Amino acid sequence: MIDQIRQLTEKYHNWMSESTTLRTIENGVEITTPFLDRHNDMMQVFAELSGDEIILTDDGYTIEDLEFCGLTVESKRCRNLMQLNLNGFGVKREGNDLVTRATAKDFALKLHNLLQAMIAVDDLHYIAPISKDKHRFDAGIGTWLDASNIRFDTKRFSGKSGYYVDYKYVIPPSGNAPHRVLIGINNPGRVAVEQVAWRWWDIRDSRPSGARLYPILNDAQRESIETEMDALRNLAMNPVLWSSRHEALPELAA
């Protein structure tokens, strides 16, 4: 029996190795693992050489995703739970990044511990209430459209993934413009951009032909979100800063 399980365990090790991919990036190596987060996305770790150490980090993905989903990560309860999880795996929080430092000798253990820490922190989404700030920002978009005499509807689209995507602010087409879809991004960041882009791609077959997406980015608490703006433009979207929303009115009112 033990020999059979040993052989199966070796197959598991081989599968892990074959399912892990590496890609060279600007400052190091991107490690994509077969472990899945709650979105069923493969978990990624980034490795950078620093002297005799190898710095391993999630590049802020885990915490930024929790923030995007409405969790107040700086609340006392969340900070305590997060620190408890991180301490158990020897991982530190640096800004929004989850970080550990390894050597060639303990690299495998440190990588494994970081992945476990990412999973544990990711599980904190269960304590997230509906974000009041996000709700307030979304409601503000509707209030602004109403004040600007722009009609809109709420639409549900079916995605290729099998999930439905709801958009609260869909402006119907006119003789001068196609459907225009607005979505608020209260906490602009890489995770938010990726999720908005994935959902828009997912419904590409069910959304109206020629429809345009207008992500509205809340820049009230960020000095610069030009990186996020550029990313959305590169994806053929029409990002709008909340502070400059009046500039988009001609397109939305057309």
PDB file of C-alpha atoms in Angstrom:
ATOM      1  CA  MET A   1       0.000   0.000   0.000  1.00  0.00           C
ATOM      2  CA  ILE A   2       2.714   2.488   0.938  1.00  0.00           C
ATOM      3  CA  ASP A   3       4.550   1.886  -2.341  1.00  0.00           C
ATOM      4  CA  GLN A   4       1.375   2.601  -4.292  1.00  0.00           C
ATOM      5  CA  ILE A   5       0.778   5.853  -2.405  1.00  0.00           C
ATOM      6  CA  ARG A   6       4.430   6.796  -2.889  1.00  0.00           C
ATOM      7  CA  GLN A   7       4.030   6.406  -6.650  1.00  0.00           C
ATOM      8  CA  LEU A   8       0.853   8.466  -6.611  1.00  0.00           C
ATOM      9  CA  THR A   9       2.572  11.137  -4.535  1.00  0.00           C
ATOM     10  CA  GLU A  10       5.379  11.281  -7.066  1.00  0.00           C
ATOM     11  CA  LYS A  11       2.782  11.760  -9.802  1.00  0.00           C
ATOM     12  CA  TYR A  12       1.339  14.637  -7.795  1.00  0.00           C
ATOM     13  CA  HIS A  13       4.798  16.214  -7.494  1.00  0.00           C
ATOM     14  CA  ASN A  14       5.300  15.842 -11.241  1.00  0.00           C
ATOM     15  CA  TRP A  15       1.909  17.380 -11.929  1.00  0.00           C
ATOM     16  CA  MET A  16       2.759  20.325  -9.678  1.00  0.00           C
ATOM     17  CA  SER A  17       6.019  20.867 -11.539  1.00  0.00           C
ATOM     18  CA  GLU A  18       4.401  20.623 -14.970  1.00  0.00           C
ATOM     19  CA  SER A  19       1.539  22.925 -13.946  1.00  0.00           C
ATOM     20  CA  THR A  20       3.831  25.680 -12.632  1.00  0.00           C
ATOM     21  CA  THR A  21       5.011  28.148 -15.261  1.00  0.00           C
ATOM     22  CA  LEU A  22       7.738  30.783 -15.137  1.00  0.00           C
ATOM     23  CA  ARG A  23       7.977  34.037 -17.077  1.00  0.00           C
ATOM     24  CA  THR A  24      10.752  36.600 -17.057  1.00  0.00           C
ATOM     25  CA  ILE A  25       9.527  40.099 -16.184  1.00  0.00           C
ATOM     26  CA  GLU A  26      11.300  43.428 -15.767  1.00  0.00           C
ATOM     27  CA  ASN A  27      12.542  42.967 -12.195  1.00  0.00           C
ATOM     28  CA  GLY A  28      12.531  39.199 -11.805  1.00  0.00           C
ATOM     29  CA  VAL A  29      10.408  36.140 -12.487  1.00  0.00           C
ATOM     30  CA  GLU A  30       6.638  35.629 -12.452  1.00  0.00           C
ATOM     31  CA  ILE A  31       5.661  32.234 -11.006  1.00  0.00           C
ATOM     32  CA  THR A  32       2.185  31.034 -11.948  1.00  0.00           C
ATOM     33  CA  THR A  33       1.042  28.122  -9.805  1.00  0.00           C
ATOM     34  CA  PRO A  34      -1.871  25.685 -10.160  1.00  0.00           C
ATOM     35  CA  PHE A  35      -3.310  26.866  -6.830  1.00  0.00           C
ATOM     36  CA  LEU A  36      -6.564  28.790  -7.275  1.00  0.00           C
ATOM     37  CA  ASP A  37      -7.935  31.777  -5.407  1.00  0.00           C
ATOM     38  CA  ARG A  38     -11.648  32.250  -4.749  1.00  0.00           C
ATOM     39  CA  HIS A  39     -12.107  33.651  -8.272  1.00  0.00           C
ATOM     40  CA  ASN A  40     -10.664  30.415  -9.704  1.00  0.00           C
ATOM     41  CA  ASP A  41      -7.655  32.368 -10.958  1.00  0.00           C
ATOM     42  CA  MET A  42      -4.232  30.744 -10.766  1.00  0.00           C
ATOM     43  CA  MET A  43      -2.219  32.281  -7.952  1.00  0.00           C
ATOM     44  CA  GLN A  44       0.958  34.128  -8.903  1.00  0.00           C
ATOM     45  CA  VAL A  45       4.100  34.928  -6.957  1.00  0.00           C
ATOM     46  CA  PHE A  46       6.864  37.270  -8.076  1.00  0.00           C
ATOM     47  CA  ALA A  47      10.523  36.517  -7.318  1.00  0.00           C
ATOM     48  CA  GLU A  48      13.305  39.097  -7.312  1.00  0.00           C
ATOM     49  CA  LEU A  49      16.973  38.525  -6.495  1.00  0.00           C
ATOM     50  CA  SER A  50      18.450  40.840  -3.866  1.00  0.00           C
ATOM     51  CA  GLY A  51      22.024  39.942  -2.964  1.00  0.00           C
ATOM     52  CA  ASP A  52      21.984  36.457  -1.489  1.00  0.00           C
ATOM     53  CA  GLU A  53      18.230  36.649  -0.874  1.00  0.00           C
ATOM     54  CA  ILE A  54      15.248  35.975  -3.069  1.00  0.00           C
ATOM     55  CA  ILE A  55      12.323  38.304  -2.348  1.00  0.00           C
ATOM     56  CA  LEU A  56       8.960  36.607  -2.900  1.00  0.00           C
ATOM     57  CA  THR A  57       5.789  38.700  -3.081  1.00  0.00           C
ATOM     58  CA  ASP A  58       2.208  38.627  -4.341  1.00  0.00           C
ATOM     59  CA  ASP A  59       2.726  42.182  -5.669  1.00  0.00           C
ATOM     60  CA  GLY A  60      -0.230  43.447  -3.647  1.00  0.00           C
ATOM     61  CA  TYR A  61      -2.831  41.361  -5.468  1.00  0.00           C
ATOM     62  CA  THR A  62      -4.416  39.648  -2.452  1.00  0.00           C
ATOM     63  CA  ILE A  63      -5.076  42.741  -0.336  1.00  0.00           C
ATOM     64  CA  GLU A  64      -6.062  44.920  -3.301  1.00  0.00           C
ATOM     65  CA  ASP A  65      -8.619  42.304  -4.318  1.00  0.00           C
ATOM     66  CA  LEU A  66     -10.100  42.313  -0.807  1.00  0.00           C
ATOM     67  CA  GLU A  67     -10.361  46.106  -0.931  1.00  0.00           C
ATOM     68  CA  PHE A  68     -12.038  45.958  -4.333  1.00  0.00           C
ATOM     69  CA  CYS A  69     -14.562  43.487  -2.952  1.00  0.00           C
ATOM     70  CA  GLY A  70     -15.524  45.866  -0.146  1.00  0.00           C
ATOM     71  CA  LEU A  71     -13.353  44.802   2.794  1.00  0.00           C
ATOM     72  CA  THR A  72     -11.953  47.594   4.964  1.00  0.00           C
ATOM     73  CA  VAL A  73      -8.506  46.064   5.394  1.00  0.00           C
ATOM     74  CA  GLU A  74      -7.407  48.740   7.876  1.00  0.00           C
ATOM     75  CA  SER A  75     -10.179  47.979  10.330  1.00  0.00           C
ATOM     76  CA  LYS A  76      -8.964  46.665  13.674  1.00  0.00           C
ATOM     77  CA  ARG A  77     -10.645  43.296  13.227  1.00  0.00           C
ATOM     78  CA  CYS A  78      -9.231  42.768   9.749  1.00  0.00           C
ATOM     79  CA  ARG A  79      -5.707  43.856  10.689  1.00  0.00           C
ATOM     80  CA  ASN A  80      -5.684  41.500  13.679  1.00  0.00           C
ATOM     81  CA  LEU A  81      -6.934  38.525  11.675  1.00  0.00           C
ATOM     82  CA  MET A  82      -4.543  39.249   8.838  1.00  0.00           C
ATOM     83  CA  GLN A  83      -1.555  39.564  11.149  1.00  0.00           C
ATOM     84  CA  LEU A  84      -2.500  36.326  12.887  1.00  0.00           C
ATOM     85  CA  ASN A  85      -2.536  34.511   9.544  1.00  0.00           C
ATOM     86  CA  LEU A  86       0.699  36.064   8.343  1.00  0.00           C
ATOM     87  CA  ASN A  87       2.532  35.310  11.566  1.00  0.00           C
ATOM     88  CA  GLY A  88       1.637  31.643  11.197  1.00  0.00           C
ATOM     89  CA  PHE A  89       3.451  31.459   7.883  1.00  0.00           C
ATOM     90  CA  GLY A  90       6.339  33.835   8.549  1.00  0.00           C
ATOM     91  CA  VAL A  91       5.082  36.316   5.962  1.00  0.00           C
ATOM     92  CA  LYS A  92       5.106  40.099   6.363  1.00  0.00           C
ATOM     93  CA  ARG A  93       2.861  42.812   5.013  1.00  0.00           C
ATOM     94  CA  GLU A  94       4.725  45.667   3.337  1.00  0.00           C
ATOM     95  CA  GLY A  95       2.178  48.215   2.165  1.00  0.00           C
ATOM     96  CA  ASN A  96      -0.303  46.038   0.294  1.00  0.00           C
ATOM     97  CA  ASP A  97       2.316  43.436  -0.613  1.00  0.00           C
ATOM     98  CA  LEU A  98       2.614  40.079   1.145  1.00  0.00           C
ATOM     99  CA  VAL A  99       6.349  39.405   1.319  1.00  0.00           C
ATOM    100  CA  THR A 100       8.793  36.761   2.463  1.00  0.00           C
ATOM    101  CA  ARG A 101      12.536  36.427   1.924  1.00  0.00           C
ATOM    102  CA  ALA A 102      14.195  33.167   0.999  1.00  0.00           C
ATOM    103  CA  THR A 103      17.579  31.671   0.258  1.00  0.00           C
ATOM    104  CA  ALA A 104      18.403  28.859  -2.150  1.00  0.00           C
ATOM    105  CA  LYS A 105      18.256  26.478   0.810  1.00  0.00           C
ATOM    106  CA  ASP A 106      14.730  27.293   2.026  1.00  0.00           C
ATOM    107  CA  PHE A 107      13.169  28.629  -1.204  1.00  0.00           C
ATOM    108  CA  ALA A 108      10.634  25.804  -1.575  1.00  0.00           C
ATOM    109  CA  LEU A 109       9.378  26.166   2.002  1.00  0.00           C
ATOM    110  CA  LYS A 110       9.165  29.961   1.781  1.00  0.00           C
ATOM    111  CA  LEU A 111       7.290  29.806  -1.533  1.00  0.00           C
ATOM    112  CA  HIS A 112       4.853  27.289  -0.074  1.00  0.00           C
ATOM    113  CA  ASN A 113       4.338  29.410   3.046  1.00  0.00           C
ATOM    114  CA  LEU A 114       3.659  32.529   0.982  1.00  0.00           C
ATOM    115  CA  LEU A 115       1.032  30.699  -1.066  1.00  0.00           C
ATOM    116  CA  GLN A 116      -0.604  29.446   2.139  1.00  0.00           C
ATOM    117  CA  ALA A 117      -0.575  32.978   3.546  1.00  0.00           C
ATOM    118  CA  MET A 118      -2.169  34.330   0.364  1.00  0.00           C
ATOM    119  CA  ILE A 119      -4.943  31.742   0.609  1.00  0.00           C
ATOM    120  CA  ALA A 120      -5.508  32.519   4.298  1.00  0.00           C
ATOM    121  CA  VAL A 121      -5.673  36.276   3.705  1.00  0.00           C
ATOM    122  CA  ASP A 122      -7.877  35.765   0.648  1.00  0.00           C
ATOM    123  CA  ASP A 123     -10.340  33.928   2.896  1.00  0.00           C
ATOM    124  CA  LEU A 124     -10.885  37.142   4.870  1.00  0.00           C
ATOM    125  CA  HIS A 125     -13.384  38.187   2.213  1.00  0.00           C
ATOM    126  CA  TYR A 126     -16.039  36.448   4.310  1.00  0.00           C
ATOM    127  CA  ILE A 127     -15.964  39.279   6.870  1.00  0.00           C
ATOM    128  CA  ALA A 128     -16.444  41.985   4.243  1.00  0.00           C
ATOM    129  CA  PRO A 129     -19.701  43.943   4.614  1.00  0.00           C
ATOM    130  CA  ILE A 130     -21.212  45.731   1.664  1.00  0.00           C
ATOM    131  CA  SER A 131     -18.860  48.652   1.226  1.00  0.00           C
ATOM    132  CA  LYS A 132     -20.593  51.897   2.161  1.00  0.00           C
ATOM    133  CA  ASP A 133     -18.018  53.902   0.237  1.00  0.00           C
ATOM    134  CA  LYS A 134     -18.495  51.793  -2.899  1.00  0.00           C
ATOM    135  CA  HIS A 135     -22.277  52.030  -2.600  1.00  0.00           C
ATOM    136  CA  ARG A 136     -22.046  55.788  -2.108  1.00  0.00           C
ATOM    137  CA  PHE A 137     -19.772  56.195  -5.136  1.00  0.00           C
ATOM    138  CA  ASP A 138     -22.012  54.048  -7.353  1.00  0.00           C
ATOM    139  CA  ALA A 139     -25.060  56.011  -6.229  1.00  0.00           C
ATOM    140  CA  GLY A 140     -23.199  59.237  -6.987  1.00  0.00           C
ATOM    141  CA  ILE A 141     -22.821  58.208 -10.613  1.00  0.00           C
ATOM    142  CA  GLY A 142     -26.586  57.780 -10.919  1.00  0.00           C
ATOM    143  CA  THR A 143     -27.231  61.111  -9.232  1.00  0.00           C
ATOM    144  CA  TRP A 144     -24.817  62.828 -11.621  1.00  0.00           C
ATOM    145  CA  LEU A 145     -26.476  61.263 -14.683  1.00  0.00           C
ATOM    146  CA  ASP A 146     -29.920  62.291 -13.427  1.00  0.00           C
ATOM    147  CA  ALA A 147     -28.739  65.855 -12.796  1.00  0.00           C
ATOM    148  CA  SER A 148     -27.299  65.931 -16.321  1.00  0.00           C
ATOM    149  CA  ASN A 149     -30.623  64.747 -17.807  1.00  0.00           C
ATOM    150  CA  ILE A 150     -29.044  61.578 -19.195  1.00  0.00           C
ATOM    151  CA  ARG A 151     -31.373  58.578 -19.355  1.00  0.00           C
ATOM    152  CA  PHE A 152     -30.041  55.175 -18.396  1.00  0.00           C
ATOM    153  CA  ASP A 153     -31.231  51.636 -17.745  1.00  0.00           C
ATOM    154  CA  THR A 154     -29.975  48.675 -15.732  1.00  0.00           C
ATOM    155  CA  LYS A 155     -28.985  45.687 -17.855  1.00  0.00           C
ATOM    156  CA  ARG A 156     -27.910  42.112 -17.180  1.00  0.00           C
ATOM    157  CA  PHE A 157     -25.640  40.336 -19.660  1.00  0.00           C
ATOM    158  CA  SER A 158     -24.767  36.655 -19.880  1.00  0.00           C
ATOM    159  CA  GLY A 159     -21.064  35.821 -19.969  1.00  0.00           C
ATOM    160  CA  LYS A 160     -19.294  32.957 -21.730  1.00  0.00           C
ATOM    161  CA  SER A 161     -18.188  31.836 -18.268  1.00  0.00           C
ATOM    162  CA  GLY A 162     -21.813  31.123 -17.329  1.00  0.00           C
ATOM    163  CA  TYR A 163     -21.912  34.059 -14.912  1.00  0.00           C
ATOM    164  CA  TYR A 164     -24.188  37.067 -15.297  1.00  0.00           C
ATOM    165  CA  VAL A 165     -22.784  40.597 -15.255  1.00  0.00           C
ATOM    166  CA  ASP A 166     -25.024  43.447 -14.115  1.00  0.00           C
ATOM    167  CA  TYR A 167     -24.438  47.048 -15.140  1.00  0.00           C
ATOM    168  CA  LYS A 168     -26.460  49.709 -13.337  1.00  0.00           C
ATOM    169  CA  TYR A 169     -25.866  52.505 -15.834  1.00  0.00           C
ATOM    170  CA  VAL A 170     -26.466  51.666 -19.485  1.00  0.00           C
ATOM    171  CA  ILE A 171     -27.238  54.618 -21.731  1.00  0.00           C
ATOM    172  CA  PRO A 172     -29.367  53.566 -24.740  1.00  0.00           C
ATOM    173  CA  PRO A 173     -28.133  54.226 -28.281  1.00  0.00           C
ATOM    174  CA  SER A 174     -29.029  57.284 -30.299  1.00  0.00           C
ATOM    175  CA  GLY A 175     -28.539  58.372 -33.869  1.00  0.00           C
ATOM    176  CA  ASN A 176     -25.105  59.687 -32.883  1.00  0.00           C
ATOM    177  CA  ALA A 177     -23.800  57.093 -30.455  1.00  0.00           C
ATOM    178  CA  PRO A 178     -24.051  53.369 -29.589  1.00  0.00           C
ATOM    179  CA  HIS A 179     -24.844  51.914 -26.179  1.00  0.00           C
ATOM    180  CA  ARG A 180     -22.652  53.425 -23.477  1.00  0.00           C
ATOM    181  CA  VAL A 181     -22.054  51.408 -20.330  1.00  0.00           C
ATOM    182  CA  LEU A 182     -20.778  53.071 -17.148  1.00  0.00           C
ATOM    183  CA  ILE A 183     -19.181  51.271 -14.223  1.00  0.00           C
ATOM    184  CA  GLY A 184     -17.709  52.824 -11.088  1.00  0.00           C
ATOM    185  CA  ILE A 185     -14.271  51.883  -9.766  1.00  0.00           C
ATOM    186  CA  ASN A 186     -14.148  53.194  -6.216  1.00  0.00           C
ATOM    187  CA  ASN A 187     -10.651  51.848  -5.425  1.00  0.00           C
ATOM    188  CA  PRO A 188      -8.653  52.058  -8.665  1.00  0.00           C
ATOM    189  CA  GLY A 189      -5.799  49.581  -8.873  1.00  0.00           C
ATOM    190  CA  ARG A 190      -4.486  46.656 -10.852  1.00  0.00           C
ATOM    191  CA  VAL A 191      -7.008  44.183  -9.448  1.00  0.00           C
ATOM    192  CA  ALA A 192      -9.964  46.471 -10.183  1.00  0.00           C
ATOM    193  CA  VAL A 193      -8.778  47.054 -13.756  1.00  0.00           C
ATOM    194  CA  GLU A 194      -8.328  43.327 -14.339  1.00  0.00           C
ATOM    195  CA  GLN A 195     -11.782  42.486 -13.005  1.00  0.00           C
ATOM    196  CA  VAL A 196     -13.515  45.214 -15.037  1.00  0.00           C
ATOM    197  CA  ALA A 197     -11.640  44.092 -18.160  1.00  0.00           C
ATOM    198  CA  TRP A 198     -12.409  40.399 -17.627  1.00  0.00           C
ATOM    199  CA  ARG A 199     -16.137  40.996 -17.140  1.00  0.00           C
ATOM    200  CA  TRP A 200     -16.323  43.184 -20.244  1.00  0.00           C
ATOM    201  CA  TRP A 201     -14.500  40.495 -22.243  1.00  0.00           C
ATOM    202  CA  ASP A 202     -16.719  37.766 -20.777  1.00  0.00           C
ATOM    203  CA  ILE A 203     -19.928  39.365 -22.134  1.00  0.00           C
ATOM    204  CA  ARG A 204     -18.518  40.330 -25.516  1.00  0.00           C
ATOM    205  CA  ASP A 205     -20.970  38.040 -27.349  1.00  0.00           C
ATOM    206  CA  SER A 206     -24.073  39.220 -25.485  1.00  0.00           C
ATOM    207  CA  ARG A 207     -23.474  42.953 -25.199  1.00  0.00           C
ATOM    208  CA  PRO A 208     -24.837  45.261 -27.945  1.00  0.00           C
ATOM    209  CA  SER A 209     -22.663  45.591 -31.028  1.00  0.00           C
ATOM    210  CA  GLY A 210     -20.404  48.631 -30.804  1.00  0.00           C
ATOM    211  CA  ALA A 211     -21.127  49.224 -27.113  1.00  0.00           C
ATOM    212  CA  ARG A 212     -18.576  51.372 -25.297  1.00  0.00           C
ATOM    213  CA  LEU A 213     -17.482  50.935 -21.704  1.00  0.00           C
ATOM    214  CA  TYR A 214     -16.825  54.004 -19.551  1.00  0.00           C
ATOM    215  CA  PRO A 215     -15.110  53.071 -16.271  1.00  0.00           C
ATOM    216  CA  ILE A 216     -15.544  55.968 -13.820  1.00  0.00           C
ATOM    217  CA  LEU A 217     -12.493  56.076 -11.514  1.00  0.00           C
ATOM    218  CA  ASN A 218     -12.700  57.636  -8.064  1.00  0.00           C
ATOM    219  CA  ASP A 219      -9.564  59.786  -7.830  1.00  0.00           C
ATOM    220  CA  ALA A 220     -10.566  61.544  -4.598  1.00  0.00           C
ATOM    221  CA  GLN A 221      -7.947  59.749  -2.481  1.00  0.00           C
ATOM    222  CA  ARG A 222      -5.229  59.079  -5.049  1.00  0.00           C
ATOM    223  CA  GLU A 223      -2.722  61.610  -6.345  1.00  0.00           C
ATOM    224  CA  SER A 224      -2.235  59.756  -9.617  1.00  0.00           C
ATOM    225  CA  ILE A 225      -3.989  56.839 -11.261  1.00  0.00           C
ATOM    226  CA  GLU A 226      -2.572  57.393 -14.732  1.00  0.00           C
ATOM    227  CA  THR A 227      -1.266  53.810 -14.829  1.00  0.00           C
ATOM    228  CA  GLU A 228      -4.807  52.509 -14.427  1.00  0.00           C
ATOM    229  CA  MET A 229      -6.124  55.021 -16.956  1.00  0.00           C
ATOM    230  CA  ASP A 230      -3.503  53.919 -19.510  1.00  0.00           C
ATOM    231  CA  ALA A 231      -4.295  50.252 -18.918  1.00  0.00           C
ATOM    232  CA  LEU A 232      -7.999  50.819 -19.561  1.00  0.00           C
ATOM    233  CA  ARG A 233      -7.284  52.872 -22.686  1.00  0.00           C
ATOM    234  CA  ASN A 234      -5.001  50.094 -23.953  1.00  0.00           C
ATOM    235  CA  LEU A 235      -7.973  47.751 -23.601  1.00  0.00           C
ATOM    236  CA  ALA A 236     -10.092  49.999 -25.848  1.00  0.00           C
ATOM    237  CA  MET A 237     -12.140  51.399 -22.980  1.00  0.00           C
ATOM    238  CA  ASN A 238     -12.986  55.014 -22.186  1.00  0.00           C
ATOM    239  CA  PRO A 239     -11.862  55.729 -18.612  1.00  0.00           C
ATOM    240  CA  VAL A 240     -13.126  58.879 -16.904  1.00  0.00           C
ATOM    241  CA  LEU A 241     -11.785  60.499 -13.754  1.00  0.00           C
ATOM    242  CA  TRP A 242     -14.585  61.378 -11.345  1.00  0.00           C
ATOM    243  CA  SER A 243     -13.019  64.798 -10.793  1.00  0.00           C
ATOM    244  CA  SER A 244     -13.150  65.441 -14.575  1.00  0.00           C
ATOM    245  CA  ARG A 245     -16.464  63.734 -15.316  1.00  0.00           C
ATOM    246  CA  HIS A 246     -17.918  66.854 -16.900  1.00  0.00           C
ATOM    247  CA  GLU A 247     -15.519  66.355 -19.817  1.00  0.00           C
ATOM    248  CA  ALA A 248     -17.302  63.114 -20.737  1.00  0.00           C
ATOM    249  CA  LEU A 249     -20.795  64.638 -20.796  1.00  0.00           C
ATOM    250  CA  PRO A 250     -20.843  65.419 -24.558  1.00  0.00           C
ATOM    251  CA  GLU A 251     -20.166  61.738 -25.367  1.00  0.00           C
ATOM    252  CA  LEU A 252     -22.660  60.439 -22.848  1.00  0.00           C
ATOM    253  CA  ALA A 253     -25.395  62.885 -23.805  1.00  0.00           C
ATOM    254  CA  ALA A 254     -25.010  62.365 -27.555  1.00  0.00           C
TER     255      ALA A 254
END
